[in-house]
Structure formats: C-alpha cells, structure tokens
Tab-separated table of C-alpha atoms in Angstrom:
chain	number	residue	atom	x	y	z
A	1	MET	CA	52.156	21.222	69.512
A	2	ASN	CA	54.045	20.422	72.656
A	3	PHE	CA	56.365	17.670	73.457
A	4	LEU	CA	56.183	16.432	76.913
A	5	SER	CA	56.445	12.891	77.077
A	6	LEU	CA	56.884	9.897	74.386
A	7	ASP	CA	53.511	8.376	75.177
A	8	ASP	CA	51.851	11.459	74.140
A	9	PHE	CA	52.594	10.566	70.612
A	10	THR	CA	51.827	7.497	68.215
A	11	GLU	CA	54.245	5.484	66.238
A	12	ASP	CA	53.365	7.326	63.060
A	13	GLN	CA	53.959	10.597	64.652
A	14	LEU	CA	57.518	9.550	66.044
A	15	THR	CA	58.316	8.146	62.587
A	16	GLU	CA	57.310	11.457	60.973
A	17	ILE	CA	59.845	13.146	63.369
A	18	PHE	CA	62.457	10.779	62.399
A	19	GLU	CA	61.929	11.462	58.662
A	20	ILE	CA	62.088	15.342	59.466
A	21	ALA	CA	65.268	14.762	61.183
A	22	ASP	CA	66.737	12.784	58.029
A	23	HIS	CA	66.478	15.984	55.881
A	24	ILE	CA	66.659	18.695	58.732
A	25	SER	CA	70.006	20.002	57.702
A	26	ARG	CA	68.711	21.615	54.659
A	27	ASP	CA	66.390	23.914	56.766
A	28	ASN	CA	68.154	27.137	58.099
A	29	SER	CA	65.245	29.685	57.729
A	30	LEU	CA	62.417	28.100	59.939
A	31	LEU	CA	63.236	30.515	62.945
A	32	LYS	CA	64.299	33.345	61.102
A	33	GLY	CA	63.396	36.550	63.108
A	34	LYS	CA	62.446	34.371	65.826
A	35	SER	CA	63.262	33.702	69.311
A	36	VAL	CA	63.452	30.467	71.562
A	37	ILE	CA	63.596	30.676	75.344
A	38	LEU	CA	65.599	27.809	77.140
A	39	PHE	CA	65.803	27.068	80.492
A	40	PHE	CA	68.903	24.888	81.470
A	41	PRO	CA	70.740	24.340	84.508
A	42	GLU	CA	74.564	25.178	84.262
A	43	SER	CA	75.181	21.367	84.514
A	44	SER	CA	73.605	20.599	81.136
A	45	ILE	CA	76.171	19.929	78.367
A	46	ARG	CA	74.823	17.982	75.508
A	47	THR	CA	71.108	18.581	75.628
A	48	ARG	CA	71.891	22.322	75.982
A	49	ILE	CA	74.502	22.564	73.188
A	50	SER	CA	72.225	20.647	70.805
A	51	PHE	CA	69.104	22.771	71.320
A	52	GLU	CA	71.185	25.987	71.447
A	53	LYS	CA	73.083	25.239	68.399
A	54	GLY	CA	69.858	23.753	66.740
A	55	VAL	CA	67.851	27.077	67.316
A	56	HIS	CA	70.838	29.114	65.689
A	57	ASP	CA	71.151	26.568	62.934
A	58	LEU	CA	67.328	27.380	62.054
A	59	GLY	CA	68.075	30.948	61.914
A	60	GLY	CA	66.598	31.972	65.518
A	61	GLN	CA	67.925	33.409	68.601
A	62	PRO	CA	68.059	31.344	71.770
A	63	ILE	CA	67.760	33.225	74.731
A	64	LEU	CA	68.931	31.324	78.048
A	65	PHE	CA	67.660	31.196	81.484
A	66	PRO	CA	68.326	29.037	84.513
A	67	PRO	CA	65.306	26.620	85.323
A	68	GLU	CA	65.399	28.508	88.891
A	69	ALA	CA	63.580	31.288	87.055
A	70	LEU	CA	60.558	29.261	86.943
A	71	ASP	CA	60.187	28.730	90.781
A	72	LYS	CA	59.364	32.268	91.916
A	73	ARG	CA	56.418	33.190	93.755
A	74	GLU	CA	55.132	34.647	90.438
A	75	GLU	CA	52.236	32.610	88.850
A	76	LEU	CA	53.406	30.816	85.665
A	77	ARG	CA	50.538	32.261	83.595
A	78	ASP	CA	51.773	35.744	84.391
A	79	VAL	CA	55.280	34.764	83.715
A	80	PHE	CA	54.377	33.130	80.437
A	81	GLY	CA	51.744	35.897	79.662
A	82	TYR	CA	54.921	38.189	79.458
A	83	ILE	CA	57.263	35.867	77.894
A	84	GLU	CA	54.873	35.292	74.884
A	85	ASN	CA	55.340	38.798	73.706
A	86	TRP	CA	59.247	38.031	72.803
A	87	ALA	CA	59.566	34.525	72.630
A	88	ASP	CA	57.951	31.803	70.097
A	89	LEU	CA	58.786	28.400	71.467
A	90	ALA	CA	60.144	27.332	75.032
A	91	VAL	CA	62.568	24.529	75.675
A	92	ILE	CA	62.378	23.592	79.525
A	93	ARG	CA	64.635	21.490	81.389
A	94	HIS	CA	63.273	21.277	84.931
A	95	SER	CA	63.160	18.522	87.741
A	96	ASP	CA	59.637	18.791	88.438
A	97	PHE	CA	57.618	17.093	85.522
A	98	ARG	CA	54.553	18.545	86.674
A	99	ARG	CA	55.966	22.355	86.493
A	100	ILE	CA	56.628	21.585	82.886
A	101	GLN	CA	52.923	20.349	82.181
A	102	ASP	CA	51.478	23.225	84.173
A	103	ILE	CA	53.491	25.651	81.608
A	104	ALA	CA	52.097	23.544	78.539
A	105	GLU	CA	48.593	23.899	79.873
A	106	ILE	CA	48.710	27.747	80.145
A	107	SER	CA	51.231	28.683	77.222
A	108	ASN	CA	50.060	29.788	73.888
A	109	ILE	CA	53.683	28.879	72.389
A	110	PRO	CA	54.950	25.444	72.000
A	111	VAL	CA	56.804	23.497	74.774
A	112	ILE	CA	59.373	21.184	74.679
A	113	ASN	CA	60.286	18.967	77.880
A	114	ALA	CA	64.152	18.941	77.543
A	115	MET	CA	64.393	16.517	80.639
A	116	SER	CA	62.578	16.262	84.086
A	117	SER	CA	63.166	13.723	86.764
A	118	SER	CA	60.358	11.943	85.694
A	119	ASN	CA	61.508	11.336	82.013
A	120	HIS	CA	63.825	12.514	79.148
A	121	PRO	CA	61.955	12.090	76.195
A	122	CYS	CA	64.498	13.986	73.631
A	123	GLU	CA	67.322	11.819	74.741
A	124	ILE	CA	65.693	8.441	74.009
A	125	LEU	CA	64.008	9.694	70.836
A	126	SER	CA	67.412	10.684	69.667
A	127	ASP	CA	69.143	7.491	70.826
A	128	LEU	CA	66.195	5.581	68.811
A	129	TYR	CA	66.820	7.485	65.830
A	130	GLY	CA	70.554	6.843	66.233
A	131	ILE	CA	69.755	3.144	66.154
A	132	ARG	CA	67.414	3.492	63.209
A	133	LYS	CA	70.691	4.765	61.381
A	134	LEU	CA	72.599	2.080	62.484
A	135	ASN	CA	70.195	-0.796	61.650
A	136	SER	CA	67.016	-0.362	59.427
A	137	HIS	CA	65.300	-3.242	61.500
A	138	TYR	CA	65.586	-1.074	64.466
A	139	ARG	CA	62.030	-2.112	66.048
A	140	SER	CA	62.876	-5.839	65.757
A	141	LEU	CA	65.791	-5.379	67.823
A	142	ASN	CA	66.174	-6.657	71.566
A	143	TYR	CA	66.709	-3.844	73.925
A	144	THR	CA	67.929	-4.373	77.421
A	145	TYR	CA	68.081	-1.643	80.108
A	146	VAL	CA	70.465	-2.270	83.163
A	147	GLY	CA	69.904	-0.420	86.438
A	148	PRO	CA	67.466	0.873	88.730
A	149	GLY	CA	64.418	2.774	87.687
A	150	GLY	CA	64.667	6.512	86.632
A	151	ASN	CA	63.801	8.954	83.850
A	152	ILE	CA	65.775	7.228	81.239
A	153	LEU	CA	63.901	3.974	81.889
A	154	GLN	CA	60.830	5.647	81.909
A	155	SER	CA	61.146	7.082	78.354
A	156	TRP	CA	62.502	3.650	77.025
A	157	ILE	CA	59.461	2.254	78.665
A	158	ASN	CA	57.267	4.916	77.038
A	159	ILE	CA	58.807	4.345	73.419
A	160	ALA	CA	58.901	0.914	73.577
A	161	LYS	CA	55.262	0.939	74.113
A	162	VAL	CA	54.648	3.315	71.185
A	163	MET	CA	57.041	1.804	68.750
A	164	ASN	CA	56.360	-2.042	69.737
A	165	LEU	CA	59.723	-2.535	70.936
A	166	SER	CA	60.930	-5.353	73.004
A	167	LEU	CA	62.599	-4.023	76.185
A	168	THR	CA	63.920	-6.161	79.071
A	169	HIS	CA	64.809	-4.327	82.447
A	170	ALA	CA	67.659	-6.179	84.558
A	171	GLY	CA	68.216	-4.724	87.794
A	172	PRO	CA	68.013	-5.496	91.425
A	173	ALA	CA	64.767	-7.044	93.126
A	174	GLY	CA	62.475	-4.416	93.835
A	175	GLU	CA	63.107	-2.213	91.037
A	176	LYS	CA	60.374	-3.422	88.714
A	177	VAL	CA	58.623	-0.429	87.879
A	178	GLN	CA	55.304	-1.945	86.050
A	179	PRO	CA	53.576	-4.829	85.365
A	180	GLU	CA	55.212	-6.918	82.662
A	181	ASP	CA	53.642	-6.863	79.364
A	182	GLY	CA	54.306	-7.300	75.641
A	183	ASN	CA	57.069	-4.635	75.708
A	184	TYR	CA	58.496	-4.661	79.079
A	185	ARG	CA	59.743	-7.498	81.110
A	186	PHE	CA	62.024	-7.491	84.239
A	187	THR	CA	64.718	-9.939	85.565
A	188	THR	CA	67.099	-9.772	88.263
A	189	ASP	CA	69.489	-12.178	86.571
A	190	LEU	CA	71.316	-10.252	83.829
A	191	ASP	CA	73.985	-12.753	82.048
A	192	PRO	CA	71.141	-15.087	80.541
A	193	VAL	CA	69.556	-12.064	78.635
A	194	LEU	CA	72.803	-10.790	77.082
A	195	PRO	CA	73.351	-13.345	74.137
A	196	GLY	CA	69.966	-12.121	72.836
A	197	THR	CA	70.465	-8.342	73.592
A	198	ASP	CA	71.063	-6.429	70.387
A	199	VAL	CA	71.211	-2.945	72.330
A	200	LEU	CA	72.384	-2.521	75.677
A	201	LEU	CA	71.324	0.416	77.899
A	202	THR	CA	72.432	2.179	81.135
A	203	ASP	CA	71.904	5.155	83.153
A	204	PRO	CA	74.401	6.550	85.960
A	205	LEU	CA	73.457	5.237	89.586
A	206	PRO	CA	72.185	6.885	92.334
A	207	ASP	CA	74.130	7.152	95.415
A	208	CYS	CA	72.765	3.863	96.998
A	209	PHE	CA	73.586	1.723	94.230
A	210	ARG	CA	77.151	2.479	94.106
A	211	THR	CA	78.194	-0.774	95.952
A	212	ALA	CA	80.427	-3.782	95.407
A	213	ASP	CA	77.369	-6.028	95.136
A	214	TYR	CA	75.834	-3.992	92.522
A	215	TYR	CA	78.857	-3.710	90.385
A	216	LYS	CA	79.217	-7.519	90.554
A	217	SER	CA	75.631	-8.248	89.791
A	218	PHE	CA	74.870	-5.755	87.116
A	219	GLN	CA	78.100	-3.593	86.067
A	220	ILE	CA	78.766	-3.892	82.263
A	221	THR	CA	82.063	-5.503	81.994
A	222	GLU	CA	84.163	-6.363	79.185
A	223	LYS	CA	83.187	-9.908	79.892
A	224	ARG	CA	79.636	-9.074	79.561
A	225	ALA	CA	80.247	-6.847	76.476
A	226	ALA	CA	81.582	-9.801	74.733
A	227	MET	CA	78.373	-11.798	75.865
A	228	LEU	CA	76.414	-9.676	73.228
A	229	PRO	CA	75.538	-10.865	69.623
A	230	GLU	CA	78.207	-9.838	67.069
A	231	ARG	CA	76.478	-6.682	66.190
A	232	GLY	CA	75.243	-5.872	69.778
A	233	ILE	CA	75.997	-2.152	71.014
A	234	ILE	CA	76.488	-0.614	74.259
A	235	ASN	CA	74.671	2.658	74.706
A	236	PRO	CA	75.272	4.070	78.210
A	237	CYS	CA	73.361	7.408	78.738
A	238	PRO	CA	75.826	9.983	79.373
A	239	PRO	CA	77.294	11.308	81.529
A	240	PHE	CA	78.573	7.504	82.383
A	241	TYR	CA	81.025	6.667	84.955
A	242	ARG	CA	83.579	4.128	84.166
A	243	GLY	CA	84.037	1.619	86.975
A	244	GLU	CA	80.229	2.260	88.178
A	245	GLU	CA	77.394	1.378	85.717
A	246	VAL	CA	79.956	0.428	82.924
A	247	SER	CA	83.575	-0.608	83.126
A	248	ALA	CA	86.355	1.362	81.740
A	249	GLU	CA	87.364	-1.759	79.621
A	250	ALA	CA	83.718	-1.921	78.249
A	251	ILE	CA	83.768	1.549	77.140
A	252	GLU	CA	86.913	1.034	75.286
A	253	SER	CA	85.445	-2.124	73.576
A	254	GLU	CA	84.190	-2.395	70.106
A	255	LYS	CA	80.755	-2.600	71.416
A	256	PHE	CA	80.481	0.864	72.706
A	257	VAL	CA	78.597	2.785	70.256
A	258	GLY	CA	81.159	5.803	70.404
A	259	TYR	CA	80.637	9.616	70.913
A	260	GLY	CA	79.669	10.088	67.371
A	261	PHE	CA	76.563	8.357	68.118
A	262	LYS	CA	75.043	11.251	69.699
A	263	LYS	CA	75.564	13.592	66.560
A	264	SER	CA	72.032	12.633	65.951
A	265	LEU	CA	70.827	14.729	68.974
A	266	LEU	CA	71.189	17.737	67.149
A	267	ASP	CA	69.175	16.758	64.127
A	268	VAL	CA	66.451	15.284	66.442
A	269	GLN	CA	66.050	18.622	68.598
A	270	LYS	CA	65.909	20.445	65.291
A	271	ALA	CA	63.169	17.972	63.827
A	272	LEU	CA	61.296	18.298	67.420
A	273	ILE	CA	61.368	22.370	66.894
A	274	ARG	CA	60.013	22.129	63.542
A	275	TYR	CA	57.392	19.427	64.269
A	276	CYS	CA	56.052	21.469	67.226
A	277	SER	CA	56.119	25.026	65.604
A	278	ALA	CA	54.172	23.498	62.518
A	279	ARG	CA	51.386	22.559	64.880
A	280	GLY	CA	51.130	25.489	66.890
A	281	PRO	CA	51.804	29.256	66.927
A	282	ILE	CA	55.345	30.402	66.180
C-alpha cells in the first residue's frame, strides 16, 4: 500500500498506524535482508534522519539518492522497473506531488510520500500522534494554524477532515484555501481565537510574507502565547525562524512543545513502513 496523502485514508486506518507506532520500538526484524530506496535532498534533516534510522532500526538497508535522480529523461516506469530488482520500498521527497503519484501508479513496491510542495503527510501524522501522547482527547481539541496556505496547512486540512478535528486558519485576506465547513474555518483576526486554541500551528513564511505588517498581525509573540489556555501548546513546523512566524520569546516560553516533541517522528515513520509493507509487496 502507498502512503501519499492523508485524505486517502480513513480514521480507522490512521488510528491503526498510531497503534502500530505505540509498539513499533519492539520490532527490529521487519526489513531484515531488505532494502529501502530513499530520495531526499541534502537540505532535509529531520525527515531524512527519521526515515533512514527507521529503516536501519527495522533491520533494513537504506539506499539514498537525491530527488533529482527522478527528473531524468528516462521514463519512470523504466527507472522503477530496474529499481524493483533491488529495493522493497521507496520513500520519496520531491517537490512535484504529481511525480510521486506517477511513481506510485507504476511501481510494484510501496511508495511513501516524505514531502512535496503540495502536502507533508508524514510530518502532520507524526505531529498529531505526538499531540495524542500529550492529550488522549486530542480529537476534541481546537487547532489553529497561523499563516499563508502551503503544504503544511493542506495536510492539516486533510487530517482534520479524516479525524474530524476543528481547525481554524488565521491568515491574511485572500489566503483562505477552501470553503469553510465543519472542520475548517478561516479568519483574518488572530487574537480573538487564541483563548480557545489548544494547539497553535505555524509554518515558515514565503519571502513575500516577511513584512512588518505581517509580523504585527500574525507573528506568534510571547504576549500571544500567554493568551492560550493553560494547557495550550505552540507547535511550529521546523525549520522555524525566530523573529519571523514566531518570536524568540514565544519559543522560549513554556507553551513551546519543545524539541523532544519530534521524537515521535521516528516511531511514526517506522509504523508507516510496517503498515505499507504489510499491505503490499515487500
């Protein structure tokens, strides 16, 4: 089975992946004698480490290539026709989501989308898993994403729909990405929603949003962090930039989830490998 987008899955399926992650540290032989091909750019740190280590922990051999290797003139069906001789699963980080989809359609081995410019399903699934570990009532919490649209927001929208989460998107006028429904609503006024926000989410800003007007209206400051409920948390998607989408003081506040929050990324990546491999050739 492939893992390309969160909205390809049901609530029960994502919950099953969470349950696998709960016990995955005990599994060290799933990939014994098998190889996983990884396509990652040099700039990837957290996602690459967690997948490469995850493959190793499961007893497999990771083989790393840059994503540009998939952009050659050679047709993808020919590329993967050969790769399938030696690899049992592919983990791909590529800006073009359509290219990842094309590979999944022709491949006879499972394909995991490790990030595209359209979505980032592994990251957001891991974040929700981490929130679940902090609060078993995670599905009844109020989530607020602050910033312009992008791949992180899209995956939060996808998982909100599947898991029936309440997601508010606060951002500049014109950044509303879809009609409002039971899971997604949009506002240009951030401060009034903060007292009811249990999980505050951000994403790095594109160049055009790095302005004084944006920072004044939407930057997560120490003052805004203090407006959250007592158990409210700030979960900025790394890499985050102090003084841009979030202030240095907010990161130093007790509301920041902390670096250890991302430990769950490893268990979720391993759970995804197990889930996908159990439902497809490996």
